[in-house]
mmCIF file with all atom_site columns, C-alpha atoms and ligand atoms in Angstrom:
data_model
loop_
_atom_site.group_PDB
_atom_site.id
_atom_site.type_symbol
_atom_site.label_atom_id
_atom_site.label_alt_id
_atom_site.label_comp_id
_atom_site.label_asym_id
_atom_site.label_entity_id
_atom_site.label_seq_id
_atom_site.pdbx_PDB_ins_code
_atom_site.Cartn_x
_atom_site.Cartn_y
_atom_site.Cartn_z
_atom_site.occupancy
_atom_site.B_iso_or_equiv
_atom_site.pdbx_formal_charge
_atom_site.auth_seq_id
_atom_site.auth_comp_id
_atom_site.auth_asym_id
_atom_site.auth_atom_id
_atom_site.pdbx_PDB_model_num
ATOM   1   C CA . UNK A 1 1   ? 74.832 -76.493 34.339 1.00 94.00 ? 1   UNK A CA 1
ATOM   2   C CA . UNK A 1 2   ? 73.355 -73.239 32.943 1.00 97.00 ? 2   UNK A CA 1
ATOM   3   C CA . UNK A 1 3   ? 75.819 -70.623 31.764 1.00 98.00 ? 3   UNK A CA 1
ATOM   4   C CA . UNK A 1 4   ? 74.895 -67.023 32.452 1.00 98.00 ? 4   UNK A CA 1
ATOM   5   C CA . UNK A 1 5   ? 77.125 -64.009 31.909 1.00 98.00 ? 5   UNK A CA 1
ATOM   6   C CA . UNK A 1 6   ? 76.976 -60.515 33.379 1.00 98.00 ? 6   UNK A CA 1
ATOM   7   C CA . UNK A 1 7   ? 78.466 -57.846 31.217 1.00 98.00 ? 7   UNK A CA 1
ATOM   8   C CA . UNK A 1 8   ? 79.017 -54.437 32.742 1.00 98.00 ? 8   UNK A CA 1
ATOM   9   C CA . UNK A 1 9   ? 80.027 -51.341 30.693 1.00 98.00 ? 9   UNK A CA 1
ATOM   10  C CA . UNK A 1 10  ? 81.933 -48.231 31.365 1.00 98.00 ? 10  UNK A CA 1
ATOM   11  C CA . UNK A 1 11  ? 82.614 -46.860 34.801 1.00 97.00 ? 11  UNK A CA 1
ATOM   12  C CA . UNK A 1 12  ? 80.923 -49.778 36.511 1.00 97.00 ? 12  UNK A CA 1
ATOM   13  C CA . UNK A 1 13  ? 84.364 -50.952 37.566 1.00 96.00 ? 13  UNK A CA 1
ATOM   14  C CA . UNK A 1 14  ? 84.277 -48.071 40.052 1.00 94.00 ? 14  UNK A CA 1
ATOM   15  C CA . UNK A 1 15  ? 81.066 -49.282 41.897 1.00 94.00 ? 15  UNK A CA 1
ATOM   16  C CA . UNK A 1 16  ? 81.519 -48.808 45.580 1.00 91.00 ? 16  UNK A CA 1
ATOM   17  C CA . UNK A 1 17  ? 83.336 -45.508 45.186 1.00 91.00 ? 17  UNK A CA 1
ATOM   18  C CA . UNK A 1 18  ? 81.473 -43.962 42.163 1.00 88.00 ? 18  UNK A CA 1
ATOM   19  C CA . UNK A 1 19  ? 78.574 -41.670 43.163 1.00 89.00 ? 19  UNK A CA 1
ATOM   20  C CA . UNK A 1 20  ? 77.557 -43.957 46.142 1.00 90.00 ? 20  UNK A CA 1
ATOM   21  C CA . UNK A 1 21  ? 74.272 -41.988 46.674 1.00 89.00 ? 21  UNK A CA 1
ATOM   22  C CA . UNK A 1 22  ? 73.153 -43.372 43.257 1.00 90.00 ? 22  UNK A CA 1
ATOM   23  C CA . UNK A 1 23  ? 74.994 -46.654 42.886 1.00 89.00 ? 23  UNK A CA 1
ATOM   24  C CA . UNK A 1 24  ? 75.506 -47.757 46.545 1.00 88.00 ? 24  UNK A CA 1
ATOM   25  C CA . UNK A 1 25  ? 78.752 -48.544 48.271 1.00 90.00 ? 25  UNK A CA 1
ATOM   26  C CA . UNK A 1 26  ? 79.341 -52.175 47.416 1.00 93.00 ? 26  UNK A CA 1
ATOM   27  C CA . UNK A 1 27  ? 81.985 -53.168 44.861 1.00 94.00 ? 27  UNK A CA 1
ATOM   28  C CA . UNK A 1 28  ? 80.770 -55.443 42.119 1.00 96.00 ? 28  UNK A CA 1
ATOM   29  C CA . UNK A 1 29  ? 83.474 -57.986 42.878 1.00 95.00 ? 29  UNK A CA 1
ATOM   30  C CA . UNK A 1 30  ? 82.184 -58.517 46.452 1.00 95.00 ? 30  UNK A CA 1
ATOM   31  C CA . UNK A 1 31  ? 78.518 -58.540 45.163 1.00 97.00 ? 31  UNK A CA 1
ATOM   32  C CA . UNK A 1 32  ? 79.565 -61.167 42.482 1.00 97.00 ? 32  UNK A CA 1
ATOM   33  C CA . UNK A 1 33  ? 81.034 -63.456 45.083 1.00 97.00 ? 33  UNK A CA 1
ATOM   34  C CA . UNK A 1 34  ? 77.691 -63.369 46.892 1.00 96.00 ? 34  UNK A CA 1
ATOM   35  C CA . UNK A 1 35  ? 75.831 -64.131 43.707 1.00 97.00 ? 35  UNK A CA 1
ATOM   36  C CA . UNK A 1 36  ? 78.009 -67.080 43.078 1.00 97.00 ? 36  UNK A CA 1
ATOM   37  C CA . UNK A 1 37  ? 77.193 -68.461 46.555 1.00 97.00 ? 37  UNK A CA 1
ATOM   38  C CA . UNK A 1 38  ? 73.465 -67.805 45.992 1.00 98.00 ? 38  UNK A CA 1
ATOM   39  C CA . UNK A 1 39  ? 73.342 -69.571 42.688 1.00 98.00 ? 39  UNK A CA 1
ATOM   40  C CA . UNK A 1 40  ? 75.711 -72.581 43.092 1.00 97.00 ? 40  UNK A CA 1
ATOM   41  C CA . UNK A 1 41  ? 74.012 -74.472 40.254 1.00 97.00 ? 41  UNK A CA 1
ATOM   42  C CA . UNK A 1 42  ? 74.654 -71.739 37.652 1.00 98.00 ? 42  UNK A CA 1
ATOM   43  C CA . UNK A 1 43  ? 77.901 -71.175 36.005 1.00 98.00 ? 43  UNK A CA 1
ATOM   44  C CA . UNK A 1 44  ? 78.176 -67.370 36.357 1.00 98.00 ? 44  UNK A CA 1
ATOM   45  C CA . UNK A 1 45  ? 80.730 -65.269 34.411 1.00 98.00 ? 45  UNK A CA 1
ATOM   46  C CA . UNK A 1 46  ? 81.373 -61.615 34.960 1.00 98.00 ? 46  UNK A CA 1
ATOM   47  C CA . UNK A 1 47  ? 83.082 -59.369 32.413 1.00 98.00 ? 47  UNK A CA 1
ATOM   48  C CA . UNK A 1 48  ? 83.589 -55.526 32.597 1.00 98.00 ? 48  UNK A CA 1
ATOM   49  C CA . UNK A 1 49  ? 84.897 -53.165 30.054 1.00 98.00 ? 49  UNK A CA 1
ATOM   50  C CA . UNK A 1 50  ? 85.170 -49.485 29.493 1.00 98.00 ? 50  UNK A CA 1
ATOM   51  C CA . UNK A 1 51  ? 85.602 -50.046 25.838 1.00 98.00 ? 51  UNK A CA 1
ATOM   52  C CA . UNK A 1 52  ? 82.669 -50.397 23.425 1.00 98.00 ? 52  UNK A CA 1
ATOM   53  C CA . UNK A 1 53  ? 84.400 -52.791 21.049 1.00 98.00 ? 53  UNK A CA 1
ATOM   54  C CA . UNK A 1 54  ? 85.443 -55.159 23.838 1.00 98.00 ? 54  UNK A CA 1
ATOM   55  C CA . UNK A 1 55  ? 81.817 -55.329 24.919 1.00 98.00 ? 55  UNK A CA 1
ATOM   56  C CA . UNK A 1 56  ? 80.757 -56.192 21.369 1.00 98.00 ? 56  UNK A CA 1
ATOM   57  C CA . UNK A 1 57  ? 83.536 -58.827 21.039 1.00 98.00 ? 57  UNK A CA 1
ATOM   58  C CA . UNK A 1 58  ? 82.354 -60.459 24.373 1.00 98.00 ? 58  UNK A CA 1
ATOM   59  C CA . UNK A 1 59  ? 78.740 -60.572 23.084 1.00 98.00 ? 59  UNK A CA 1
ATOM   60  C CA . UNK A 1 60  ? 79.971 -62.283 19.934 1.00 98.00 ? 60  UNK A CA 1
ATOM   61  C CA . UNK A 1 61  ? 82.196 -64.724 21.860 1.00 98.00 ? 61  UNK A CA 1
ATOM   62  C CA . UNK A 1 62  ? 79.522 -65.987 24.302 1.00 98.00 ? 62  UNK A CA 1
ATOM   63  C CA . UNK A 1 63  ? 76.333 -65.097 22.435 1.00 98.00 ? 63  UNK A CA 1
ATOM   64  C CA . UNK A 1 64  ? 75.829 -68.357 20.716 1.00 98.00 ? 64  UNK A CA 1
ATOM   65  C CA . UNK A 1 65  ? 76.195 -70.901 23.475 1.00 96.00 ? 65  UNK A CA 1
ATOM   66  C CA . UNK A 1 66  ? 75.332 -69.186 26.757 1.00 98.00 ? 66  UNK A CA 1
ATOM   67  C CA . UNK A 1 67  ? 71.852 -69.616 28.333 1.00 98.00 ? 67  UNK A CA 1
ATOM   68  C CA . UNK A 1 68  ? 71.485 -65.916 29.136 1.00 98.00 ? 68  UNK A CA 1
ATOM   69  C CA . UNK A 1 69  ? 73.367 -62.642 29.204 1.00 98.00 ? 69  UNK A CA 1
ATOM   70  C CA . UNK A 1 70  ? 72.697 -59.825 31.683 1.00 98.00 ? 70  UNK A CA 1
ATOM   71  C CA . UNK A 1 71  ? 73.927 -56.559 30.197 1.00 99.00 ? 71  UNK A CA 1
ATOM   72  C CA . UNK A 1 72  ? 74.400 -53.228 31.890 1.00 98.00 ? 72  UNK A CA 1
ATOM   73  C CA . UNK A 1 73  ? 75.954 -51.225 29.063 1.00 98.00 ? 73  UNK A CA 1
ATOM   74  C CA . UNK A 1 74  ? 75.916 -48.197 31.365 1.00 98.00 ? 74  UNK A CA 1
ATOM   75  C CA . UNK A 1 75  ? 76.358 -44.915 29.314 1.00 98.00 ? 75  UNK A CA 1
ATOM   76  C CA . UNK A 1 76  ? 76.527 -46.916 26.034 1.00 98.00 ? 76  UNK A CA 1
ATOM   77  C CA . UNK A 1 77  ? 72.891 -47.901 26.640 1.00 98.00 ? 77  UNK A CA 1
ATOM   78  C CA . UNK A 1 78  ? 71.870 -44.451 25.547 1.00 98.00 ? 78  UNK A CA 1
ATOM   79  C CA . UNK A 1 79  ? 74.279 -44.051 22.553 1.00 98.00 ? 79  UNK A CA 1
ATOM   80  C CA . UNK A 1 80  ? 75.608 -47.251 21.043 1.00 98.00 ? 80  UNK A CA 1
ATOM   81  C CA . UNK A 1 81  ? 74.026 -48.442 17.771 1.00 98.00 ? 81  UNK A CA 1
ATOM   82  C CA . UNK A 1 82  ? 76.852 -50.985 17.554 1.00 98.00 ? 82  UNK A CA 1
ATOM   83  C CA . UNK A 1 83  ? 76.102 -52.668 20.915 1.00 98.00 ? 83  UNK A CA 1
ATOM   84  C CA . UNK A 1 84  ? 72.367 -52.738 20.062 1.00 98.00 ? 84  UNK A CA 1
ATOM   85  C CA . UNK A 1 85  ? 73.261 -54.397 16.771 1.00 98.00 ? 85  UNK A CA 1
ATOM   86  C CA . UNK A 1 86  ? 75.406 -56.958 18.460 1.00 98.00 ? 86  UNK A CA 1
ATOM   87  C CA . UNK A 1 87  ? 72.626 -57.835 20.830 1.00 98.00 ? 87  UNK A CA 1
ATOM   88  C CA . UNK A 1 88  ? 70.321 -58.309 17.789 1.00 98.00 ? 88  UNK A CA 1
ATOM   89  C CA . UNK A 1 89  ? 72.982 -60.422 15.995 1.00 98.00 ? 89  UNK A CA 1
ATOM   90  C CA . UNK A 1 90  ? 73.435 -63.095 18.681 1.00 98.00 ? 90  UNK A CA 1
ATOM   91  C CA . UNK A 1 91  ? 71.345 -66.063 19.633 1.00 98.00 ? 91  UNK A CA 1
ATOM   92  C CA . UNK A 1 92  ? 71.420 -65.862 23.494 1.00 98.00 ? 92  UNK A CA 1
ATOM   93  C CA . UNK A 1 93  ? 68.728 -63.667 24.966 1.00 98.00 ? 93  UNK A CA 1
ATOM   94  C CA . UNK A 1 94  ? 69.840 -60.529 26.750 1.00 98.00 ? 94  UNK A CA 1
ATOM   95  C CA . UNK A 1 95  ? 68.233 -58.811 29.830 1.00 98.00 ? 95  UNK A CA 1
ATOM   96  C CA . UNK A 1 96  ? 69.219 -55.104 30.226 1.00 98.00 ? 96  UNK A CA 1
ATOM   97  C CA . UNK A 1 97  ? 69.821 -54.094 33.846 1.00 98.00 ? 97  UNK A CA 1
ATOM   98  C CA . UNK A 1 98  ? 70.350 -50.667 35.335 1.00 98.00 ? 98  UNK A CA 1
ATOM   99  C CA . UNK A 1 99  ? 71.216 -50.193 39.005 1.00 97.00 ? 99  UNK A CA 1
ATOM   100 C CA . UNK A 1 100 ? 69.619 -46.716 39.144 1.00 97.00 ? 100 UNK A CA 1
ATOM   101 C CA . UNK A 1 101 ? 66.175 -45.802 37.946 1.00 98.00 ? 101 UNK A CA 1
ATOM   102 C CA . UNK A 1 102 ? 67.240 -44.241 34.705 1.00 98.00 ? 102 UNK A CA 1
ATOM   103 C CA . UNK A 1 103 ? 63.670 -42.909 34.113 1.00 98.00 ? 103 UNK A CA 1
ATOM   104 C CA . UNK A 1 104 ? 63.941 -40.764 37.277 1.00 97.00 ? 104 UNK A CA 1
ATOM   105 C CA . UNK A 1 105 ? 67.222 -39.186 36.060 1.00 97.00 ? 105 UNK A CA 1
ATOM   106 C CA . UNK A 1 106 ? 68.228 -36.888 33.155 1.00 97.00 ? 106 UNK A CA 1
ATOM   107 C CA . UNK A 1 107 ? 66.217 -37.174 30.020 1.00 98.00 ? 107 UNK A CA 1
ATOM   108 C CA . UNK A 1 108 ? 69.107 -38.596 28.040 1.00 98.00 ? 108 UNK A CA 1
ATOM   109 C CA . UNK A 1 109 ? 68.997 -41.646 30.188 1.00 98.00 ? 109 UNK A CA 1
ATOM   110 C CA . UNK A 1 110 ? 65.371 -42.336 29.399 1.00 98.00 ? 110 UNK A CA 1
ATOM   111 C CA . UNK A 1 111 ? 66.175 -43.776 25.942 1.00 98.00 ? 111 UNK A CA 1
ATOM   112 C CA . UNK A 1 112 ? 67.880 -47.130 25.458 1.00 98.00 ? 112 UNK A CA 1
ATOM   113 C CA . UNK A 1 113 ? 68.980 -48.136 22.026 1.00 98.00 ? 113 UNK A CA 1
ATOM   114 C CA . UNK A 1 114 ? 69.614 -51.642 23.315 1.00 98.00 ? 114 UNK A CA 1
ATOM   115 C CA . UNK A 1 115 ? 66.268 -52.399 25.049 1.00 98.00 ? 115 UNK A CA 1
ATOM   116 C CA . UNK A 1 116 ? 64.185 -53.076 21.895 1.00 98.00 ? 116 UNK A CA 1
ATOM   117 C CA . UNK A 1 117 ? 66.510 -56.045 21.215 1.00 97.00 ? 117 UNK A CA 1
ATOM   118 C CA . UNK A 1 118 ? 66.337 -57.415 24.751 1.00 98.00 ? 118 UNK A CA 1
ATOM   119 C CA . UNK A 1 119 ? 64.099 -59.952 26.451 1.00 98.00 ? 119 UNK A CA 1
ATOM   120 C CA . UNK A 1 120 ? 63.360 -57.379 29.191 1.00 98.00 ? 120 UNK A CA 1
ATOM   121 C CA . UNK A 1 121 ? 64.690 -54.470 31.191 1.00 98.00 ? 121 UNK A CA 1
ATOM   122 C CA . UNK A 1 122 ? 65.199 -54.062 34.986 1.00 98.00 ? 122 UNK A CA 1
ATOM   123 C CA . UNK A 1 123 ? 65.970 -50.630 36.276 1.00 98.00 ? 123 UNK A CA 1
ATOM   124 C CA . UNK A 1 124 ? 66.120 -48.923 39.614 1.00 98.00 ? 124 UNK A CA 1
ATOM   125 C CA . UNK A 1 125 ? 66.322 -51.889 41.944 1.00 97.00 ? 125 UNK A CA 1
ATOM   126 C CA . UNK A 1 126 ? 70.040 -51.533 42.709 1.00 96.00 ? 126 UNK A CA 1
ATOM   127 C CA . UNK A 1 127 ? 72.216 -54.651 42.449 1.00 97.00 ? 127 UNK A CA 1
ATOM   128 C CA . UNK A 1 128 ? 69.154 -56.802 43.213 1.00 97.00 ? 128 UNK A CA 1
ATOM   129 C CA . UNK A 1 129 ? 68.223 -56.275 39.524 1.00 98.00 ? 129 UNK A CA 1
ATOM   130 C CA . UNK A 1 130 ? 71.066 -58.699 38.558 1.00 98.00 ? 130 UNK A CA 1
ATOM   131 C CA . UNK A 1 131 ? 69.711 -61.366 41.100 1.00 98.00 ? 131 UNK A CA 1
ATOM   132 C CA . UNK A 1 132 ? 66.276 -61.037 39.467 1.00 98.00 ? 132 UNK A CA 1
ATOM   133 C CA . UNK A 1 133 ? 67.597 -61.264 35.921 1.00 98.00 ? 133 UNK A CA 1
ATOM   134 C CA . UNK A 1 134 ? 69.386 -64.463 36.779 1.00 98.00 ? 134 UNK A CA 1
ATOM   135 C CA . UNK A 1 135 ? 66.095 -65.936 38.039 1.00 97.00 ? 135 UNK A CA 1
ATOM   136 C CA . UNK A 1 136 ? 64.566 -65.267 34.703 1.00 97.00 ? 136 UNK A CA 1
ATOM   137 C CA . UNK A 1 137 ? 66.984 -67.536 32.674 1.00 95.00 ? 137 UNK A CA 1
HETATM 138 C C1 . DQA B 2 .   ? 73.521 -47.138 34.656 1.00 63.08 ? 201 DQA B C1 1
HETATM 139 C C2 . DQA B 2 .   ? 72.623 -45.967 34.229 1.00 63.08 ? 201 DQA B C2 1
HETATM 140 C C3 . DQA B 2 .   ? 73.375 -45.196 33.068 1.00 63.08 ? 201 DQA B C3 1
HETATM 141 O O1 . DQA B 2 .   ? 72.557 -44.102 32.606 1.00 63.08 ? 201 DQA B O1 1
HETATM 142 C C4 . DQA B 2 .   ? 74.688 -44.740 33.477 1.00 63.08 ? 201 DQA B C4 1
HETATM 143 O O2 . DQA B 2 .   ? 75.384 -44.056 32.368 1.00 63.08 ? 201 DQA B O2 1
HETATM 144 C C5 . DQA B 2 .   ? 75.599 -45.755 34.070 1.00 63.08 ? 201 DQA B C5 1
HETATM 145 C C6 . DQA B 2 .   ? 74.920 -46.769 35.001 1.00 63.08 ? 201 DQA B C6 1
HETATM 146 C C7 . DQA B 2 .   ? 72.879 -47.820 35.874 1.00 63.08 ? 201 DQA B C7 1
HETATM 147 O O3 . DQA B 2 .   ? 73.267 -49.022 36.123 1.00 63.08 ? 201 DQA B O3 1
HETATM 148 O O4 . DQA B 2 .   ? 72.107 -47.263 36.611 1.00 63.08 ? 201 DQA B O4 1
HETATM 149 O O5 . DQA B 2 .   ? 76.865 -45.805 34.013 1.00 63.08 ? 201 DQA B O5 1
HETATM 150 O O6 . DQA B 2 .   ? 73.524 -48.129 33.563 1.00 63.08 ? 201 DQA B O6 1
#
């Protein structure tokens, strides 16, 4: 069975209540249950942290034997040299996902330090972006 992990960064634990006009009103937990039902033949893992080092540790932990990693590093996308380095240091390929269309928002969200080290990027398609990323691996 393929092993695919979703890693969500800061503030994404508040999905459903956080700025619903941008991020929708579904919690990630309820969405993740639906994903597991949709992909019964894939071993899906979900990890969320608000702490940069924990995201890096998780990438190191799973990044040598998982078949794919879907990473929404949230605000760290635009700032974290260390998460970008971690993505570059592991073997498993990573797809960067953003729920919102970061290119239609503030200029500081247009730049991703992580994207150059990723297999691809999906942005602006809401939670569907995670479904699509799973299909790629
Ligand atoms: C986000 C976009 C980021 O700019 C923002 O900081 C987030 C969420 C998204 O999924 O649209 O926290 O990664």
